[in-house]
Amino acid sequence: MLNRPRAEAQSLADAIIAVKDRVRLCSRCFSLTEEDPCLICTDVRRDATVLCVVAEAKDIYALERTSAFRGRYHVLGGLISPMDGIGPAQLRVKELIDRVAREGPREVLIATNPNAEGEATALYLSRLISPSGVSVTRLAYGLPIGGDLDYADEVTLAKALEGRRAL
Amino acid sequence: MILERLILSEVRNYESLDWMPSARLNVIVGANAQGKSNLLEAIALLGTGKSFRTSASGEVVRQSAAVATIFGEARQTASSARVRLGCRITLGSRSVRKTYTVNGHAARYAGYLGRMRVVSFVPGHLQLVTGPPSLRRALLNAALAQDSAPYYAALAAYERALTQKGALLRDAAPLDEALLAVYNERLVETGGRLMLARRAFTVELEERARTAYRSFAGASDGWLGLAYVPNIAFELPTDAGVQSAFRAQLQLLGAAERSRRAALCGPHRDDLRFTLGGEALAAYGSQGQQRTAVLAVKVAEFGFLEARSGDAPILLLDDVLSELDSERRLAFLQALGGYGQAFISSTGPLEVPDAAVYRVRAATLDQVA
């Protein structure tokens, strides 16, 4: 940094301040945004009948890169983990339930990571939402594209077998 | 499995070591605190990612160092297929991190475990019959997790859900019933798999152990018996059978779990029961009989892993042969007759035939025979 021109340091410092000043949470989906509500929430071309639940805002960017999902999002702000003192009250679970009741989506897609906490959080949300008649779905598990059966670990392969579908 | 080369960096008292052990029997002698056990511990870590001496893996990192690295090249006895394994332990500011590589590529623990199978036998194991149930569960887990990746996955998921459930019961007020139901369901699903696998494993272990016991002790002692004692009794050994038994028990103990704020039932409370001629070995057996039973179980564990993978696991005997009289020692080594590679540490000279003998002094190895 010491060897770079002053202007460069200044623009970096400005950028950091700008993040602090301008970026906030969307009041609807709790994603990071400069405008509230965020561009995804206000985009009328997006499918309002599917709501995708993610743990963190960065997961939205991963899903958006696929261009395969056209619904809206809800950011929980983490995953349920009592051992770390994180229960449903510490996350935006109540906001999610209110939103489902208010917006009435046809489907809630839970896109948490396939690890222990992601799994437990998904099951918990499903227990809360399913009774209202809304269809609750989960991202599929399986083999990486271009992968080789021979090299897949047994656990992933077993999950892929469980989740097989008709052709 | 044959460990052909072991490279250590900043592991316990080894600043660095590059060693090509013998493909058969390696006897490591030396005085206390010179690095005999550290060497065996490093091999166990390389194979299983776990130390047989401590659960605090940070202790493995050499004093004043921040990263310990264990690297090994191993070869399958039958197929000669080679694998390069790396296990690195990094001290962080608040936590200890372990990372693994297989053939130079980063690997998750689940994909690492089982590449180089080891059976370790340390003095603590001599209490297997009389000691606490956790020793016997550790025996079940050590063999099954190395044998089967799905078993390890179920075990890890079970323990995680158990920790979360414990924290929920302890800290949450008011208790979130829906969340408790989620953890209970995770426990039933993963715990059910553990119970079925342990039951099947114990049947095979008993058969192998009773043959071994008879070869050590002769017919006068009666047959050695080994039974799986699940914390949750079940009648039907099927997924549906164990799961419904587990759910019923959770239901039954629900109020007690809430008032005592702890998870009270499940395979984390399983046990094994040893009998000799039908009598409980812990209560009625002599010390000699109990010890012979432990040797028989170790032979059985070794035989199980060998039969399942078609390749003899690496045998690690840490300071345990000197605890046995010479007759038992010989019988034990003979019962493992087909073993591939073994590492034996001892403070005194050991009379075992055809061994490469190394003397270790202040973390330096010298071959003396």
XYZ file of C-alpha atoms in Angstrom:
536
model
C 0.000 0.000 0.000
C 2.851 2.355 0.878
C 4.239 2.051 -2.655
C 0.932 2.829 -4.395
C -0.242 6.307 -5.416
C -2.226 8.292 -2.857
C -5.326 8.349 -5.099
C -5.546 4.591 -4.982
C -5.494 4.546 -1.204
C -8.098 7.293 -1.167
C -10.473 5.414 -3.487
C -10.124 2.276 -1.381
C -10.884 4.258 1.767
C -13.880 5.867 0.051
C -15.164 2.495 -1.026
C -15.011 1.196 2.538
C -16.890 4.245 3.808
C -19.451 3.893 0.999
C -20.156 0.298 2.022
C -20.704 1.465 5.584
C -22.962 4.354 4.544
C -24.972 2.948 1.671
C -25.311 -0.807 2.049
C -28.086 -1.958 4.344
C -30.515 -4.828 4.692
C -33.589 -5.105 2.519
C -36.623 -4.793 4.804
C -38.399 -7.603 2.940
C -35.833 -10.297 2.206
C -32.936 -9.112 4.439
C -30.439 -9.324 1.614
C -27.743 -6.645 1.257
C -28.885 -3.713 -0.829
C -28.388 -0.003 -1.496
C -32.087 0.568 -2.151
C -34.850 -0.652 0.078
C -36.682 -2.830 -0.937
C -33.918 -4.476 -2.972
C -33.874 -4.877 -6.749
C -34.937 -8.517 -6.591
C -37.899 -7.811 -4.306
C -39.151 -4.980 -6.523
C -38.574 -6.755 -9.861
C -42.099 -7.523 -11.106
C -40.794 -10.071 -13.629
C -39.738 -12.349 -10.789
C -41.970 -15.215 -9.784
C -43.772 -14.280 -6.574
C -45.076 -17.803 -6.046
C -41.686 -19.309 -5.145
C -39.703 -18.182 -2.125
C -36.141 -19.422 -1.662
C -34.748 -19.474 1.893
C -30.973 -19.091 2.287
C -28.704 -18.798 5.311
C -26.620 -15.811 4.204
C -26.898 -13.035 1.619
C -23.857 -14.408 -0.224
C -25.845 -17.562 -1.009
C -28.172 -15.401 -3.122
C -25.297 -14.426 -5.384
C -24.365 -18.091 -5.858
C -27.936 -18.955 -6.840
C -28.305 -15.874 -9.048
C -25.202 -16.846 -11.011
C -27.077 -19.938 -12.206
C -29.857 -17.786 -13.770
C -31.999 -20.859 -13.140
C -34.052 -19.450 -10.290
C -36.609 -16.719 -10.959
C -38.370 -16.521 -7.621
C -37.615 -14.339 -4.602
C -35.404 -14.834 -1.572
C -35.427 -14.737 2.196
C -32.177 -14.481 4.143
C -32.219 -16.139 7.580
C -28.965 -14.592 8.769
C -27.447 -17.906 9.849
C -28.401 -21.437 10.785
C -29.958 -22.822 13.945
C -27.269 -24.055 16.328
C -28.127 -24.161 20.040
C -24.516 -25.017 20.930
C -23.528 -21.619 19.540
C -26.470 -19.914 21.227
C -28.340 -19.492 17.951
C -31.997 -20.451 18.128
C -34.889 -19.528 15.818
C -35.291 -16.256 17.766
C -31.798 -15.124 16.742
C -32.622 -15.652 13.049
C -35.297 -14.179 10.764
C -37.610 -17.125 11.194
C -40.580 -15.174 12.513
C -40.181 -12.744 9.608
C -40.228 -15.715 7.225
C -43.427 -17.135 8.710
C -45.102 -13.694 8.571
C -43.977 -13.274 5.000
C -45.327 -16.651 3.928
C -48.670 -15.786 5.531
C -48.717 -12.336 3.905
C -47.408 -13.091 0.418
C -48.869 -16.600 0.105
C -46.230 -18.299 -2.066
C -47.083 -21.676 -3.573
C -43.667 -23.110 -2.769
C -40.941 -22.446 -0.201
C -37.575 -23.770 -1.408
C -35.065 -24.275 1.396
C -31.524 -23.840 0.088
C -29.415 -24.263 3.230
C -26.087 -26.106 3.068
C -26.213 -29.916 3.197
C -24.437 -30.074 6.572
C -25.774 -30.875 10.035
C -27.000 -27.352 10.859
C -28.356 -26.699 7.365
C -30.269 -29.951 7.526
C -31.725 -29.313 10.996
C -32.733 -25.763 10.039
C -34.466 -27.060 6.898
C -36.375 -29.707 8.851
C -37.380 -27.144 11.453
C -38.690 -24.663 8.876
C -40.537 -27.439 7.110
C -42.280 -28.328 10.379
C -43.375 -24.726 10.815
C -44.470 -24.030 7.257
C -45.918 -27.321 5.964
C -49.070 -27.251 8.153
C -50.180 -24.077 6.343
C -50.461 -26.109 3.138
C -47.545 -24.432 1.370
C -45.310 -26.899 -0.462
C -41.836 -27.012 1.141
C -38.958 -28.261 -1.007
C -35.227 -28.784 -0.468
C -32.306 -28.564 -2.887
C -31.401 -32.010 -4.243
C -28.219 -33.818 -3.200
C -26.148 -35.569 -5.718
C -23.141 -36.020 -7.900
C -21.146 -33.151 -9.330
C -21.625 -32.615 -13.065
C -18.746 -34.085 -15.021
C -17.907 -36.260 -12.021
C -17.079 -39.911 -12.095
C -19.142 -42.516 -10.196
C -15.958 -44.362 -9.397
C -14.582 -41.388 -7.494
C -17.751 -40.287 -5.678
C -17.676 -40.791 -1.937
C -20.073 -43.440 -0.670
C -22.178 -41.040 1.365
C -22.875 -38.671 -1.539
C -23.521 -41.616 -3.828
C -26.008 -43.117 -1.345
C -27.810 -39.750 -1.178
C -27.874 -39.552 -4.970
C -29.403 -43.043 -5.099
C -32.054 -42.053 -2.569
C -32.897 -38.949 -4.576
C -33.007 -40.677 -7.980
C -35.810 -39.774 -10.365
C -37.621 -41.211 -13.365
C -36.358 -40.387 -16.849
C -1.261 -51.824 4.057
C 2.440 -51.052 4.207
C 3.689 -47.662 5.297
C 6.765 -47.167 3.125
C 7.742 -43.694 4.149
C 6.866 -41.410 7.036
C 7.745 -37.726 7.105
C 7.134 -35.677 10.228
C 7.498 -31.984 10.756
C 6.980 -30.349 14.170
C 5.155 -33.369 15.582
C 5.505 -33.758 19.383
C 9.262 -33.913 20.017
C 10.120 -34.508 16.329
C 11.298 -31.342 14.649
C 11.677 -33.310 11.444
C 11.929 -36.948 10.490
C 12.089 -38.804 7.196
C 11.870 -42.528 7.794
C 11.487 -45.625 5.618
C 10.324 -48.361 7.979
C 10.555 -52.088 7.358
C 7.583 -53.660 5.586
C 7.274 -56.233 8.381
C 8.015 -55.823 12.036
C 9.471 -52.592 13.403
C 10.522 -52.618 17.034
C 11.239 -49.233 18.522
C 13.153 -49.261 21.779
C 14.299 -46.424 23.953
C 13.997 -44.871 27.374
C 10.923 -42.934 28.419
C 10.154 -39.567 26.808
C 12.484 -40.079 23.834
C 9.733 -40.305 21.209
C 8.656 -43.955 20.888
C 4.976 -43.428 21.457
C 5.043 -40.164 19.512
C 6.109 -42.103 16.457
C 3.254 -44.604 16.792
C 0.828 -41.827 17.565
C 1.856 -40.060 14.357
C 1.146 -43.223 12.334
C -2.281 -43.547 13.993
C -2.968 -39.898 13.168
C -1.919 -40.456 9.584
C -4.354 -43.367 9.261
C -7.319 -42.182 11.310
C -6.865 -38.453 11.870
C -7.102 -39.202 15.573
C -4.561 -39.693 18.306
C -4.882 -42.693 20.593
C -3.520 -40.631 23.486
C -5.395 -37.379 23.475
C -8.555 -35.826 22.165
C -6.891 -32.399 22.249
C -5.063 -32.666 18.939
C -3.302 -29.357 19.559
C -0.999 -31.220 21.945
C 0.499 -33.002 18.957
C 2.057 -29.789 17.660
C 5.663 -29.390 18.810
C 6.239 -26.760 21.437
C 6.757 -23.270 20.014
C 5.578 -24.449 16.567
C 2.185 -23.599 15.070
C 1.755 -26.320 12.460
C 2.417 -30.054 12.684
C 2.566 -32.057 9.463
C 2.457 -35.811 9.053
C 2.979 -37.175 5.609
C 3.077 -40.796 4.512
C 3.334 -43.017 1.484
C 1.525 -46.314 1.817
C 1.047 -49.301 -0.429
C -1.625 -51.968 -0.514
C -0.124 -55.374 0.124
C -2.073 -57.242 -2.531
C -2.602 -54.777 -5.358
C 0.484 -52.601 -4.750
C -1.746 -49.566 -5.289
C -0.078 -46.584 -3.649
C -1.563 -43.689 -1.783
C 0.046 -40.526 -0.409
C -1.601 -39.160 2.695
C -1.108 -35.907 4.533
C -2.524 -34.785 7.860
C -1.812 -31.270 9.069
C -2.680 -29.811 12.442
C -2.752 -26.029 12.687
C -3.013 -24.098 15.928
C -5.345 -21.134 15.528
C -5.864 -18.341 17.996
C -8.950 -20.019 19.427
C -9.234 -23.421 17.786
C -7.216 -26.273 16.342
C -7.734 -27.138 12.693
C -6.962 -30.420 11.001
C -6.672 -30.641 7.241
C -6.052 -33.648 5.053
C -4.676 -34.456 1.646
C -4.954 -37.595 -0.465
C -2.420 -37.886 -3.299
C -1.684 -34.194 -2.984
C -5.307 -33.059 -3.188
C -7.211 -31.560 -0.280
C -9.692 -34.059 1.116
C -12.484 -33.952 3.632
C -12.083 -36.187 6.671
C -14.875 -38.480 5.484
C -12.996 -39.085 2.233
C -9.669 -39.494 4.018
C -10.542 -41.964 6.749
C -10.077 -45.599 5.782
C -7.338 -45.083 3.182
C -4.706 -46.508 5.503
C -6.317 -48.683 8.149
C -4.626 -49.147 11.479
C -5.334 -51.198 14.569
C -3.788 -49.660 17.638
C -3.301 -51.370 20.959
C -2.230 -49.233 23.900
C -2.050 -49.957 27.657
C -5.390 -48.185 28.209
C -7.084 -50.869 26.110
C -6.175 -53.468 28.730
C -9.107 -52.108 30.777
C -11.524 -52.924 27.965
C -13.416 -55.568 29.947
C -13.504 -53.848 33.341
C -13.257 -50.169 32.425
C -16.024 -47.698 31.559
C -18.421 -48.338 28.634
C -16.838 -45.473 26.668
C -13.795 -47.724 26.079
C -15.994 -50.375 24.524
C -17.882 -47.875 22.375
C -14.523 -46.514 21.197
C -13.610 -50.033 20.067
C -16.845 -50.296 18.066
C -16.355 -46.882 16.492
C -12.650 -47.293 15.685
C -13.235 -50.449 13.690
C -16.531 -49.502 12.048
C -15.595 -45.948 11.072
C -12.444 -47.180 9.326
C -14.379 -49.909 7.585
C -17.353 -47.915 6.382
C -17.673 -44.285 5.304
C -21.474 -44.373 5.772
C -20.947 -45.506 9.380
C -18.612 -42.611 10.036
C -21.070 -40.193 8.409
C -23.898 -41.490 10.609
C -21.695 -41.287 13.711
C -20.640 -37.707 13.011
C -24.226 -36.633 12.283
C -25.480 -38.408 15.402
C -22.918 -36.789 17.688
C -23.607 -33.389 16.213
C -27.366 -33.705 16.687
C -26.764 -34.971 20.227
C -24.626 -31.941 21.104
C -27.261 -29.603 19.647
C -30.054 -31.366 21.510
C -28.074 -31.156 24.763
C -27.490 -27.433 24.287
C -31.161 -26.907 23.466
C -32.346 -28.767 26.572
C -29.824 -27.002 28.787
C -30.150 -23.417 27.615
C -33.425 -22.823 25.834
C -36.179 -21.284 27.870
C -38.904 -21.754 26.928
C -38.061 -25.013 25.168
C -38.817 -24.985 21.438
C -40.712 -28.269 21.025
C -40.556 -28.226 17.221
C -36.778 -27.880 17.319
C -36.447 -30.662 19.893
C -38.533 -32.884 17.601
C -36.159 -32.090 14.705
C -33.078 -33.152 16.697
C -34.839 -36.250 17.991
C -35.724 -37.248 14.457
C -32.108 -36.750 13.341
C -30.961 -38.906 16.276
C -33.424 -41.660 15.376
C -32.401 -41.722 11.742
C -28.621 -41.670 12.260
C -28.598 -43.542 15.583
C -30.671 -46.345 14.076
C -27.939 -46.947 11.517
C -25.282 -47.054 14.239
C -27.263 -49.609 16.220
C -27.735 -51.944 13.269
C -24.087 -51.719 12.243
C -22.864 -52.303 15.806
C -25.109 -55.316 16.215
C -23.869 -56.975 13.022
C -20.248 -56.092 13.839
C -20.454 -57.558 17.352
C -21.712 -60.887 15.989
C -18.669 -61.120 13.734
C -16.297 -59.858 16.413
C -17.546 -62.465 18.886
C -16.974 -65.297 16.467
C -13.417 -64.220 15.761
C -12.641 -63.400 19.399
C -13.854 -66.709 20.783
C -11.652 -68.644 18.363
C -8.687 -66.497 19.345
C -9.432 -66.848 23.064
C -9.581 -70.629 22.772
C -6.231 -70.690 20.991
C -4.691 -68.649 23.841
C -6.297 -70.332 26.831
C -7.303 -73.814 25.707
C -10.699 -75.401 26.359
C -10.663 -75.300 30.171
C -11.911 -71.697 30.414
C -15.155 -72.176 28.501
C -16.202 -70.053 25.532
C -15.700 -66.333 25.404
C -18.929 -64.502 24.736
C -19.355 -60.969 23.452
C -22.769 -59.353 23.260
C -23.971 -55.993 22.011
C -25.977 -54.251 24.732
C -27.833 -51.415 23.031
C -29.130 -48.664 25.292
C -32.386 -48.987 23.401
C -33.508 -52.591 23.189
C -34.967 -53.528 19.833
C -36.475 -56.731 18.524
C -36.428 -56.363 14.768
C -32.952 -55.674 13.342
C -34.319 -53.523 10.524
C -34.372 -49.758 9.913
C -38.052 -49.607 10.801
C -37.540 -51.846 13.848
C -34.752 -49.833 15.494
C -36.309 -46.502 14.584
C -39.660 -47.308 16.144
C -37.957 -48.644 19.296
C -35.859 -45.459 19.503
C -38.906 -43.200 19.012
C -40.845 -45.087 21.674
C -37.984 -44.668 24.157
C -37.674 -40.944 23.418
C -41.388 -40.648 24.027
C -41.117 -42.561 27.286
C -38.181 -40.492 28.576
C -39.421 -37.182 27.165
C -40.479 -35.759 30.517
C -37.280 -36.914 32.248
C -35.114 -35.414 29.481
C -36.907 -32.095 29.894
C -36.609 -31.996 33.661
C -33.010 -33.203 33.791
C -32.118 -31.108 30.737
C -30.072 -33.846 29.119
C -30.334 -36.462 26.372
C -30.904 -39.681 28.274
C -31.223 -42.408 25.672
C -29.576 -43.544 22.473
C -26.515 -45.359 21.133
C -24.197 -42.888 22.901
C -24.998 -45.067 25.916
C -24.424 -48.438 24.234
C -22.189 -51.086 25.743
C -20.656 -54.496 25.105
C -20.817 -57.375 27.569
C -18.099 -59.989 27.916
C -18.835 -63.439 29.296
C -16.712 -66.506 29.879
C -18.492 -69.842 30.019
C -21.706 -67.844 30.408
C -20.521 -65.838 33.456
C -19.881 -62.091 33.412
C -16.159 -61.695 32.793
C -15.828 -58.309 34.501
C -17.273 -59.639 37.763
C -16.130 -63.254 37.852
C -13.093 -63.507 35.594
C -9.512 -63.473 36.841
C -7.254 -60.641 35.768
C -5.433 -63.059 33.500
C -8.677 -64.108 31.817
C -9.744 -60.496 31.354
C -6.438 -59.654 29.776
C -6.567 -62.676 27.491
C -10.044 -61.588 26.389
C -8.679 -58.155 25.425
C -5.954 -59.779 23.321
C -8.591 -61.968 21.664
C -10.727 -58.923 20.846
C -7.748 -57.086 19.356
C -6.975 -60.118 17.178
C -10.647 -60.145 16.177
C -10.651 -56.424 15.326
C -7.570 -56.949 13.199
C -9.142 -59.968 11.470
C -12.357 -58.075 10.792
C -10.610 -55.158 9.093
C -8.361 -57.498 7.145
C -11.276 -59.603 5.911
C -13.337 -56.573 4.935
C -10.650 -54.837 2.901
C -8.658 -57.874 1.793
C -5.565 -56.169 3.151
C -3.926 -56.464 6.568
C -4.191 -53.199 8.520
C -1.097 -51.661 10.068
C -0.652 -52.828 13.629
C 0.472 -50.356 16.307
C 1.429 -51.819 19.685
C 2.367 -49.027 22.016
C 4.215 -50.268 25.081
C 1.706 -53.038 25.510
C 3.726 -56.187 24.871
C 5.881 -55.503 27.917
C 2.685 -55.693 29.974
C 2.240 -59.310 28.921
C 4.116 -62.386 30.088
C 6.306 -63.956 27.442
C 3.885 -66.814 26.797
C 0.954 -64.500 26.024
C 3.182 -62.220 24.015
C 4.209 -65.032 21.709
C 0.697 -66.417 21.411
C -0.593 -62.962 20.535
C 1.990 -62.368 17.832
C 1.369 -65.838 16.452
C -2.388 -65.263 16.295
C -1.636 -62.200 14.193
C 0.639 -64.436 12.131
C -0.702 -63.107 8.911
C -0.171 -59.496 9.910
C 1.452 -57.299 7.378
C 3.363 -54.440 8.917
C 3.617 -53.783 12.631
C 5.141 -51.128 14.855
C 5.981 -52.099 18.406
C 7.352 -49.753 21.019
C 9.038 -50.944 24.186
C 11.263 -49.593 26.914
C 13.213 -52.817 27.219
C 14.550 -55.209 24.585
C 11.858 -57.469 23.140
C 12.480 -60.941 21.878
C 10.526 -61.063 18.692
C 11.916 -62.826 15.638
C 12.617 -61.141 12.275
C 12.264 -57.590 13.454
C 13.954 -54.421 12.334
C 15.003 -52.803 15.602
C 15.357 -49.060 15.993
C 16.676 -47.169 18.960
C 15.120 -43.787 19.546
C 16.922 -41.093 21.506
C 15.809 -37.483 21.643
C 13.664 -37.860 18.529
C 16.409 -39.495 16.466
C 16.056 -42.993 15.059
C 18.960 -45.385 14.598
C 18.557 -48.853 13.213
C 20.413 -51.264 15.472
C 19.305 -54.623 14.037
